[in-house]
PDB file of C-alpha atoms in Angstrom:
ATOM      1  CA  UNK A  18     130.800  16.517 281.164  1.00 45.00           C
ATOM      2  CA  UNK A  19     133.585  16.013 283.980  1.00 47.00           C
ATOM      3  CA  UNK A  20     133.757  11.844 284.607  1.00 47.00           C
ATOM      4  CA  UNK A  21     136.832  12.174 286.717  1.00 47.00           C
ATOM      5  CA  UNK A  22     136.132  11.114 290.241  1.00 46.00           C
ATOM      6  CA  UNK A  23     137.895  13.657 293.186  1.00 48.00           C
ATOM      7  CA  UNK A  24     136.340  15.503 296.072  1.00 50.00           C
ATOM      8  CA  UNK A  25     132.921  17.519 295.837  1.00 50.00           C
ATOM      9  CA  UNK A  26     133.130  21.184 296.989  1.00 52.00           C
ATOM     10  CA  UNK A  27     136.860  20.713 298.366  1.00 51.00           C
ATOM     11  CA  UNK A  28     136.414  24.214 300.117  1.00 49.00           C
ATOM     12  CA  UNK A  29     133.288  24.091 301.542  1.00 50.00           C
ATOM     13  CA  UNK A  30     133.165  20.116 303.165  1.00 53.00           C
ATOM     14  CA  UNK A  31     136.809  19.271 303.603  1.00 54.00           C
ATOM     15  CA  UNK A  32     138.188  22.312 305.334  1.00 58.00           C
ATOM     16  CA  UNK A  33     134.786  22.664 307.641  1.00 62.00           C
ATOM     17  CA  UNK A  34     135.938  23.433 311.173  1.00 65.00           C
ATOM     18  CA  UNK A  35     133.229  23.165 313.936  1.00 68.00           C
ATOM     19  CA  UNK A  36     134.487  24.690 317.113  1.00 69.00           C
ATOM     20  CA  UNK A  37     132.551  22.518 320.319  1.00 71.00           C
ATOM     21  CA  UNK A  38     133.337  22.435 323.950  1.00 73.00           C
ATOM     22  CA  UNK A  39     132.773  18.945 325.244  1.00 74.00           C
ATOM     23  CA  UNK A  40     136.496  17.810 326.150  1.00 79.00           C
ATOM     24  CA  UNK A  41     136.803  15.651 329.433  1.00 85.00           C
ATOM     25  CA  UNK A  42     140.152  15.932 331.407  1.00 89.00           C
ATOM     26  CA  UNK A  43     141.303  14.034 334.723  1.00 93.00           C
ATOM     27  CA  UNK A  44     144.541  14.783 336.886  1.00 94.00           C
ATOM     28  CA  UNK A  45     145.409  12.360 339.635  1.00 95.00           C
ATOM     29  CA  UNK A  46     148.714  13.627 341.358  1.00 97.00           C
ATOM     30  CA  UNK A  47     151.008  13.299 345.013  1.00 97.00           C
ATOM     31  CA  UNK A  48     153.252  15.700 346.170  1.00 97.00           C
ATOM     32  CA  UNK A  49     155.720  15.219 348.793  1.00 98.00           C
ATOM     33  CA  UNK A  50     158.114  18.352 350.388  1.00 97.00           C
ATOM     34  CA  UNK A  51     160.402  19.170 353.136  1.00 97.00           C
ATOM     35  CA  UNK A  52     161.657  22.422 354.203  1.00 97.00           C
ATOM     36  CA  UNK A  53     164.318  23.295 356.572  1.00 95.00           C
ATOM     37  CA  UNK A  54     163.567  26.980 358.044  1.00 95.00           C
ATOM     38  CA  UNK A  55     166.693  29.294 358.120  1.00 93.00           C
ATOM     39  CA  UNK A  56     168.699  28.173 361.146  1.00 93.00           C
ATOM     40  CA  UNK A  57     172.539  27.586 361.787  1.00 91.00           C
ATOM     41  CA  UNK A  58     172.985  29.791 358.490  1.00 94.00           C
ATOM     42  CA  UNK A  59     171.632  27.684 355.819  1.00 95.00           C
ATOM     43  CA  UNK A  60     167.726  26.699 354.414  1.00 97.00           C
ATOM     44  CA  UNK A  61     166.497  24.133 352.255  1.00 97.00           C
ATOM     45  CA  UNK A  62     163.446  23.197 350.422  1.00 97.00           C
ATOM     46  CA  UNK A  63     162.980  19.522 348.361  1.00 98.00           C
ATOM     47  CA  UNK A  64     159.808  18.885 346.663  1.00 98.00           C
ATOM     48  CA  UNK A  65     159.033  15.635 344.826  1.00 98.00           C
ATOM     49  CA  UNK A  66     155.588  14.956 342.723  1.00 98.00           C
ATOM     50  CA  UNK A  67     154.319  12.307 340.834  1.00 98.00           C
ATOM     51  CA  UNK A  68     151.172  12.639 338.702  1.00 97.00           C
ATOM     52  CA  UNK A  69     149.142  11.894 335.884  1.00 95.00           C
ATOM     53  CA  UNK A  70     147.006  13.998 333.793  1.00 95.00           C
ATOM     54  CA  UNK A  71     144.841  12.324 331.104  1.00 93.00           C
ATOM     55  CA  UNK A  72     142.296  14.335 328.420  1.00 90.00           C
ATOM     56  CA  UNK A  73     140.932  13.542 324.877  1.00 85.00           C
ATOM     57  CA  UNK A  74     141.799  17.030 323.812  1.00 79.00           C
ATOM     58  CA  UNK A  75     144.266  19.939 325.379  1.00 74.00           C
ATOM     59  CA  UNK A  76     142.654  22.128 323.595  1.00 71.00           C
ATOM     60  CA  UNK A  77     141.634  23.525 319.847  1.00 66.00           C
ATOM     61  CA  UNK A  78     144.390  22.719 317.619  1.00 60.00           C
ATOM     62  CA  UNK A  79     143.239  22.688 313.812  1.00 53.00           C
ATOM     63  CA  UNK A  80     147.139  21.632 312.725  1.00 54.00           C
ATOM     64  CA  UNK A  81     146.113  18.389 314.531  1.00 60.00           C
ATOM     65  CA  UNK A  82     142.825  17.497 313.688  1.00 62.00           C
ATOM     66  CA  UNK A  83     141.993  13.910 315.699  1.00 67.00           C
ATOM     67  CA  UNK A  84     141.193  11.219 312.922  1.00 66.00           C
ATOM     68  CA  UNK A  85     137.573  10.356 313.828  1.00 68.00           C
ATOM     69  CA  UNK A  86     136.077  14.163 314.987  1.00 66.00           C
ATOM     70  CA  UNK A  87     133.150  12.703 316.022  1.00 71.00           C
ATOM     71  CA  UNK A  88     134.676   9.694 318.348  1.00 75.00           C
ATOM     72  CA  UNK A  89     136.857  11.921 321.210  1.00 75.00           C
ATOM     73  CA  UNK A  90     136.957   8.600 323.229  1.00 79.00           C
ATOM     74  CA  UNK A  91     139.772   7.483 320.741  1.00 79.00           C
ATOM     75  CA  UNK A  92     141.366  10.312 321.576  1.00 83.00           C
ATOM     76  CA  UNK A  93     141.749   9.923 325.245  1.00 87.00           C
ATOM     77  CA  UNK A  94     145.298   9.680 326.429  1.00 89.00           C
ATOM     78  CA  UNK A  95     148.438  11.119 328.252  1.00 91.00           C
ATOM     79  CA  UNK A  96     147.961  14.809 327.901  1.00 91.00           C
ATOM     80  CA  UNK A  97     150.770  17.159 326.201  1.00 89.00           C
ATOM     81  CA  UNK A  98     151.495  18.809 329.410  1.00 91.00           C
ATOM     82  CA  UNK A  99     151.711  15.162 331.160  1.00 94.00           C
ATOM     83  CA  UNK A 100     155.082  15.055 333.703  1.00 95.00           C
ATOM     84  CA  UNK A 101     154.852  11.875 335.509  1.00 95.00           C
ATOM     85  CA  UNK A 102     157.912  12.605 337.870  1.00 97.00           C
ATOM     86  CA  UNK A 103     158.930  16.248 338.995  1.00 98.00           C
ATOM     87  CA  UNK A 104     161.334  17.069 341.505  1.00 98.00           C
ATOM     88  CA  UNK A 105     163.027  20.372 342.657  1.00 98.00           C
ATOM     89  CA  UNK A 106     165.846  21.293 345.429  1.00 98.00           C
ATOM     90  CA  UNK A 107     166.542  24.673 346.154  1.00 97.00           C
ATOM     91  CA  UNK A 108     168.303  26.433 349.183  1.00 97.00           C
ATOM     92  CA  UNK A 109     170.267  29.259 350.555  1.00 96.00           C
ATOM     93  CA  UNK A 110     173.721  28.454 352.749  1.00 96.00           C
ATOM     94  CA  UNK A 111     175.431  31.141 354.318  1.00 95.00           C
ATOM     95  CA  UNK A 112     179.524  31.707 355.794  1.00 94.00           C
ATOM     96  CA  UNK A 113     179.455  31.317 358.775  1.00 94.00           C
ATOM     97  CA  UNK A 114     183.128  32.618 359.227  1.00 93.00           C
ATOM     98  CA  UNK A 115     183.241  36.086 360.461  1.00 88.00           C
ATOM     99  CA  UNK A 116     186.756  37.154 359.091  1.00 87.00           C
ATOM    100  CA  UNK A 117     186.517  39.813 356.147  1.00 84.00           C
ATOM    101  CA  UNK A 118     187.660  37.572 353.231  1.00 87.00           C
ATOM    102  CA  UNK A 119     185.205  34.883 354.168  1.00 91.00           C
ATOM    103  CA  UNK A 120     182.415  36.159 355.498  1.00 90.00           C
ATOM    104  CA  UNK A 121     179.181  37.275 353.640  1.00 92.00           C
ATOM    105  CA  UNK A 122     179.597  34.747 351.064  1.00 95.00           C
ATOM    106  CA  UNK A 123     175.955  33.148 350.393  1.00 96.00           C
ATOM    107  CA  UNK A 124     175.625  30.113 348.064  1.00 96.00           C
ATOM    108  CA  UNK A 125     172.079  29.579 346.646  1.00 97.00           C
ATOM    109  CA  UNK A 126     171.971  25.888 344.513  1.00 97.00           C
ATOM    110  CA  UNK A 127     168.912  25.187 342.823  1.00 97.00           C
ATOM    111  CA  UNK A 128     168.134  21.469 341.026  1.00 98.00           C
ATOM    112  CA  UNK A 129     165.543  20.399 338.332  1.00 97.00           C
ATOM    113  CA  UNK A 130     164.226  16.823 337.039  1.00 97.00           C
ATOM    114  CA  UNK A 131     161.247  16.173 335.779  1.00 97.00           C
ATOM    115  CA  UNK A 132     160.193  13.276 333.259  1.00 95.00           C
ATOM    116  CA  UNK A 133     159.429  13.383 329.630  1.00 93.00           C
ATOM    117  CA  UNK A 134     156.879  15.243 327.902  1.00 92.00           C
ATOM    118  CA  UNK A 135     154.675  13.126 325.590  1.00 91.00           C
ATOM    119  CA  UNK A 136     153.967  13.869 322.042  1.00 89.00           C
ATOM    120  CA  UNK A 137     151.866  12.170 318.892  1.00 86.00           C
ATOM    121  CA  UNK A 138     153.645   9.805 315.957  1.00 83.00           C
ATOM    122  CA  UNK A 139     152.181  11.179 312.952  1.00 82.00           C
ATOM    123  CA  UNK A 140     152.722   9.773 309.549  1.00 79.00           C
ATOM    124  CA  UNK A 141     153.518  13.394 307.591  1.00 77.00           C
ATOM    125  CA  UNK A 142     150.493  11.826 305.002  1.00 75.00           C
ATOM    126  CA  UNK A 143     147.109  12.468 304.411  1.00 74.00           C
ATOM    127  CA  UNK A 144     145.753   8.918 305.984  1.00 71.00           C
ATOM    128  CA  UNK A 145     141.528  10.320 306.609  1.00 68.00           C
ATOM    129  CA  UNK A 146     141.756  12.130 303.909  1.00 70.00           C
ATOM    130  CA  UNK A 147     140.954  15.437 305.280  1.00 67.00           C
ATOM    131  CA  UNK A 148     143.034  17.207 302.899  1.00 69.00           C
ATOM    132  CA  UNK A 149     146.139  17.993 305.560  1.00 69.00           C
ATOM    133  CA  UNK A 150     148.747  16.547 305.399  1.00 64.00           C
ATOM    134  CA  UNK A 151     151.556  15.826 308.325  1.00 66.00           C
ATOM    135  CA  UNK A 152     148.797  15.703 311.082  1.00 71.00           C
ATOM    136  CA  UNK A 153     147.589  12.154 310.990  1.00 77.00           C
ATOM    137  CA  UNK A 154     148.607   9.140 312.463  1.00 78.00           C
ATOM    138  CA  UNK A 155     148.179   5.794 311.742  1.00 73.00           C
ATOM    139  CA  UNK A 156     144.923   4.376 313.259  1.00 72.00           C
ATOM    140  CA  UNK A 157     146.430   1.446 315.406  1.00 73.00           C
ATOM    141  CA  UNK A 158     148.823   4.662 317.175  1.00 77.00           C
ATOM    142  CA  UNK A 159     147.105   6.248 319.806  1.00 80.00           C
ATOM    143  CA  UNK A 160     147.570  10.321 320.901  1.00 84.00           C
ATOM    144  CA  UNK A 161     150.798  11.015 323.134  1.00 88.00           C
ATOM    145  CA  UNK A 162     152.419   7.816 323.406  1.00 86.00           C
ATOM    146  CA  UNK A 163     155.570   8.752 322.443  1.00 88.00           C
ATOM    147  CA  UNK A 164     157.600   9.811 325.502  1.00 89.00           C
ATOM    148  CA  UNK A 165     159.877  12.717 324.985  1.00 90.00           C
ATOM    149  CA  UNK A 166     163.133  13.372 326.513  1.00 91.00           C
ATOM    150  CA  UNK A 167     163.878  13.819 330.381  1.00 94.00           C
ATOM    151  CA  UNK A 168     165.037  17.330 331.847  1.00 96.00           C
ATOM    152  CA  UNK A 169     167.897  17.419 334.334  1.00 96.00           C
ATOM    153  CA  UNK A 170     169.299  21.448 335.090  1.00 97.00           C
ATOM    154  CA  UNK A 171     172.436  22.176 338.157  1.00 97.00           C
ATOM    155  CA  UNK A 172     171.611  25.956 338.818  1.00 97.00           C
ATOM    156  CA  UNK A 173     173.839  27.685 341.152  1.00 97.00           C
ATOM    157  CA  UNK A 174     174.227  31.431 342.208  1.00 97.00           C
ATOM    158  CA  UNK A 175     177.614  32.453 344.482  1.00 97.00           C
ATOM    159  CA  UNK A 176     177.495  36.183 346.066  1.00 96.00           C
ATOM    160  CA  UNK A 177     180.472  37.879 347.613  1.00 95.00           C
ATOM    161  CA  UNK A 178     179.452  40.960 349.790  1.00 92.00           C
ATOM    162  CA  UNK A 179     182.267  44.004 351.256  1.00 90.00           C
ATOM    163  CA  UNK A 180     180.906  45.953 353.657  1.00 86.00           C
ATOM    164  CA  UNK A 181     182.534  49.662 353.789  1.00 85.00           C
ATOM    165  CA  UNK A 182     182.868  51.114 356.322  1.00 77.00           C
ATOM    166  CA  UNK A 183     181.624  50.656 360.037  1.00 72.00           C
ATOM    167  CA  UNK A 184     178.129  50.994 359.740  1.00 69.00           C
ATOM    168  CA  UNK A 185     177.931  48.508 356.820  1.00 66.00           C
ATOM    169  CA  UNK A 186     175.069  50.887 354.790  1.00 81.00           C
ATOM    170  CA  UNK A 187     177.569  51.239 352.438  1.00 87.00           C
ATOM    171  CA  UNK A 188     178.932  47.670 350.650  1.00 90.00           C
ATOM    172  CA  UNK A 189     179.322  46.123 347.186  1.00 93.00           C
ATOM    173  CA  UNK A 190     177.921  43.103 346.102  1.00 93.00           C
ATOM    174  CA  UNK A 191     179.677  40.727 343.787  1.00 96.00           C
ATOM    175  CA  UNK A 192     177.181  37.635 342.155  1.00 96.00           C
ATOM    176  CA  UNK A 193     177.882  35.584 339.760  1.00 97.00           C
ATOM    177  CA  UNK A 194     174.675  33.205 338.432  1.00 97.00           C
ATOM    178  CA  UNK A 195     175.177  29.743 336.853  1.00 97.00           C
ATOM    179  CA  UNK A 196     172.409  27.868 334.484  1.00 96.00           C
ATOM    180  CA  UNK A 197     173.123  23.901 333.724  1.00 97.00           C
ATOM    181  CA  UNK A 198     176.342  24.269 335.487  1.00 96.00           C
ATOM    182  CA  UNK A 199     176.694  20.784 333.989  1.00 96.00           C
ATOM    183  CA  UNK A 200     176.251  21.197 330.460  1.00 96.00           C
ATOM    184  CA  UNK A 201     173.434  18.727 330.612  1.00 94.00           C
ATOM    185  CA  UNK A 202     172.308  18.869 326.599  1.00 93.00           C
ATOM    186  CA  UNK A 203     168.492  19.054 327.372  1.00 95.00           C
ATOM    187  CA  UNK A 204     166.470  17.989 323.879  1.00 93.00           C
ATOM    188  CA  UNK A 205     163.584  20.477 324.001  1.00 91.00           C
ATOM    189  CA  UNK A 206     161.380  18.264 321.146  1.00 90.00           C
ATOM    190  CA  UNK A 207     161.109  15.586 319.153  1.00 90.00           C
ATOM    191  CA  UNK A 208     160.745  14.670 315.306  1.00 89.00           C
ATOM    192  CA  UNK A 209     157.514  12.979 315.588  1.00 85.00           C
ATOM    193  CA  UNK A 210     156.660  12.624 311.820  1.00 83.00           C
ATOM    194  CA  UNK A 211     157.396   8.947 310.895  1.00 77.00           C
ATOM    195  CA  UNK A 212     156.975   8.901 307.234  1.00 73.00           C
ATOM    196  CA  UNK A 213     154.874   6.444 305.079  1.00 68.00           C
ATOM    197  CA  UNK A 214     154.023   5.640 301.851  1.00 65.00           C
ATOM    198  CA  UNK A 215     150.010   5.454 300.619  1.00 61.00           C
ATOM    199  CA  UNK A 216     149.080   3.485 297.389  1.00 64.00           C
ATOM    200  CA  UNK A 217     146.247   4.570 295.203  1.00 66.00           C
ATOM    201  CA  UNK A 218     143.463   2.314 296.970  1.00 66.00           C
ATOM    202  CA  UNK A 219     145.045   4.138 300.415  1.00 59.00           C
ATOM    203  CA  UNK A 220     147.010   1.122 301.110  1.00 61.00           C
ATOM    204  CA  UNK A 221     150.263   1.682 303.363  1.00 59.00           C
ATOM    205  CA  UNK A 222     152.875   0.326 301.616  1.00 58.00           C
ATOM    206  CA  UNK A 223     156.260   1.459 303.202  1.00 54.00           C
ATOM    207  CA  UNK A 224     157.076   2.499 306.687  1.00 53.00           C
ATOM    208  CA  UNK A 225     159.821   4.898 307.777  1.00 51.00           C
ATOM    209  CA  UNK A 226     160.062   2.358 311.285  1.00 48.00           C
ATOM    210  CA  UNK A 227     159.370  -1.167 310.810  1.00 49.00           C
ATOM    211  CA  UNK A 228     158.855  -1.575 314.800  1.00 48.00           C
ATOM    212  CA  UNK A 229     156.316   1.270 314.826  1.00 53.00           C
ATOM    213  CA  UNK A 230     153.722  -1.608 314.927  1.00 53.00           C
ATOM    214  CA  UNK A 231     155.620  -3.685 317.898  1.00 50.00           C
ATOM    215  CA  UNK A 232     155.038  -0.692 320.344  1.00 54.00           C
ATOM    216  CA  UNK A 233     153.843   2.807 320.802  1.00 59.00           C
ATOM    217  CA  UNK A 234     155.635   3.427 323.352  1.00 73.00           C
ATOM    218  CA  UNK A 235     158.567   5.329 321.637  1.00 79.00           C
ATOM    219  CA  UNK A 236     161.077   8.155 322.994  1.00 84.00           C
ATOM    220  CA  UNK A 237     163.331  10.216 321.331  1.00 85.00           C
ATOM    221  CA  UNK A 238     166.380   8.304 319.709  1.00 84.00           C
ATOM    222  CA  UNK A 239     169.690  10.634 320.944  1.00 85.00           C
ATOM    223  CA  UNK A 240     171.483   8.272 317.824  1.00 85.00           C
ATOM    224  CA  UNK A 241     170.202  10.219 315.558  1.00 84.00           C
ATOM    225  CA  UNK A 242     171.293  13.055 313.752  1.00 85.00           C
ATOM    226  CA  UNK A 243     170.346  16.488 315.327  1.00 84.00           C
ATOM    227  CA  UNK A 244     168.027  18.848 313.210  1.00 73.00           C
ATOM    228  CA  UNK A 245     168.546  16.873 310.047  1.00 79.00           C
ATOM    229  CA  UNK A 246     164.448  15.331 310.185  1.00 79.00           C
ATOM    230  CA  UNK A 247     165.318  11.611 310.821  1.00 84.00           C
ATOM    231  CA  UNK A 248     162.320  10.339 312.569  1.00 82.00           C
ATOM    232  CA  UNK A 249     162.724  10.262 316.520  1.00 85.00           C
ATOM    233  CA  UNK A 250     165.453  12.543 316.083  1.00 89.00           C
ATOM    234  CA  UNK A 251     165.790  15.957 318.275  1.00 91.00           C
ATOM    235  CA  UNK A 252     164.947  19.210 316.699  1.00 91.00           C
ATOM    236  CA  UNK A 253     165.562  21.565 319.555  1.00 92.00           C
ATOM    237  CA  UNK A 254     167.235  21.901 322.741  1.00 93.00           C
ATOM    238  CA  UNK A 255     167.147  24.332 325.412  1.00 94.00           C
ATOM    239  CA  UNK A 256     170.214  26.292 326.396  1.00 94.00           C
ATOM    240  CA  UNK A 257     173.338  25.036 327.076  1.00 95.00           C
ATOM    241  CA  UNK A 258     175.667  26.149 330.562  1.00 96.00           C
ATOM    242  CA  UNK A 259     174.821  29.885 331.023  1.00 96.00           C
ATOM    243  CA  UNK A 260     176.981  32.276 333.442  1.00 97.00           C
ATOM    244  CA  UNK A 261     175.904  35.556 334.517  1.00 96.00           C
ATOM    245  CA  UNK A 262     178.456  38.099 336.129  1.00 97.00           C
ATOM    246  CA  UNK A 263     176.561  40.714 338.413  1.00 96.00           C
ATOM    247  CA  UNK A 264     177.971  43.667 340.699  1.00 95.00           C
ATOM    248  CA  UNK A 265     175.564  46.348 343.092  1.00 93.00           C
ATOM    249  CA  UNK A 266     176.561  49.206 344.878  1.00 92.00           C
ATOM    250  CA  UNK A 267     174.574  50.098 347.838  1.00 89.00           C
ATOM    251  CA  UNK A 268     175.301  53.349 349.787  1.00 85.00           C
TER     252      UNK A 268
END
């Protein structure tokens, strides 16, 4: 006879997955724009919005399971997609010199900022005991409230056009198209696991961040060594300054 206390039917209880639509989502938002038409050869558009989205579930994710299925309220929070503050420029300017070096030279900037994107401090240990491990949290954290890193992007694209001859149908088009003219280094994600340590009686008994129980509210920590799994640390990044050289013919 088999004494030894463990899990009954590990298969069929602990990995059941019941699939139910009944999440609740709210977006409260403001958007403010101005646009200058084409006139006096340039154009400009600005567009600022600031908004809040809030759910208790983006949608089915089994690699992070919520820690009391049957209790969404606990869940409800800052949703993944949340961007509190958004703003874009973009415009067009053309020469307005009509000599042949300097004329036909259009200059289209374009600028991006938007805030942080949230994402969930898990603990990278089984804490509910549903068998996976690295998607729970501990139960005082709530969903999202880590803030991940702002977004800030200087695009710019410079065209240089010669006409040939008189009729101008002919005429070659020189472009060259710049991404993060800056260099800005954008951190795409953050290393949300913030190890700890579980007894035998499922006591916590080391934590990776002492201060983890002072606040929720944490961000990424740009201190920290890139890629190398410290907790808070980056893991990605989108793309560095990017230059594209073009050239059209049109006859």
């Amino acid at each position: 006879t088999d004494t030894s206390c463990g899990r009954i039917n590990d298969a069929g209880i602990t990995q059941f997955t019941d699939y139910q639509s009944r999440g609740i989502s709210i977006y409260h938002g403001v958007s403010f724009s101005l646009t200058k038409r084409y006139s006096d050869y340039f154009s400009f558009q600005a567009s600022y919005t600031f908004s809040k989205s809030i759910d208790d579930q983006t949608d089915f994710n089994s690699a992070f399971a919520p820690p009391f299925p049957t209790r969404l309220d606990t869940e409800r929070s800052l949703s993944t997609f949340d961007i509190r503050n958004n703003f874009v420029f973009s415009g067009v300017f053309q020469s307005p010199f009509k000599n042949y070096v300097l004329r036909d030279i259009s200059l289209s900037p374009s600028i991006f900022i938007r805030s942080g994107i949230p994402f969930t401090i898990r603990t990278g240990t089984d804490i509910n005991g549903d068998t996976r491990g690295g998607t729970d949290r501990l139960f005082n954290i709530g969903r999202n409230t880590g803030i991940g890193p702002t977004y800030r992007s200087l695009n710019m694209r410079i065209g240089k056009m010669f006409r040939l001859g008189s009729d101008g149908n002919k005429r070659i088009e020189f472009t060259a198209d710049g991404a993060n003219l800056f260099n800005h280094t954008n951190f795409a994600s953050v290393n949300e696991i913030v190890p700890v340590t579980v007894n035998a009686a499922g006591q916590i008994t080391s934590l990776g961040l002492d201060y983890l129980f002072g606040t929720n509210r944490l961000k990424g920590r740009r201190d920290r060594s890139f890629g190398k799994g410290e907790p808070l640390s980056f893991t990605s990044a989108f793309n560095p300054r990017q230059i594209l050289l073009g050239l059209k013919f049109t006859f």
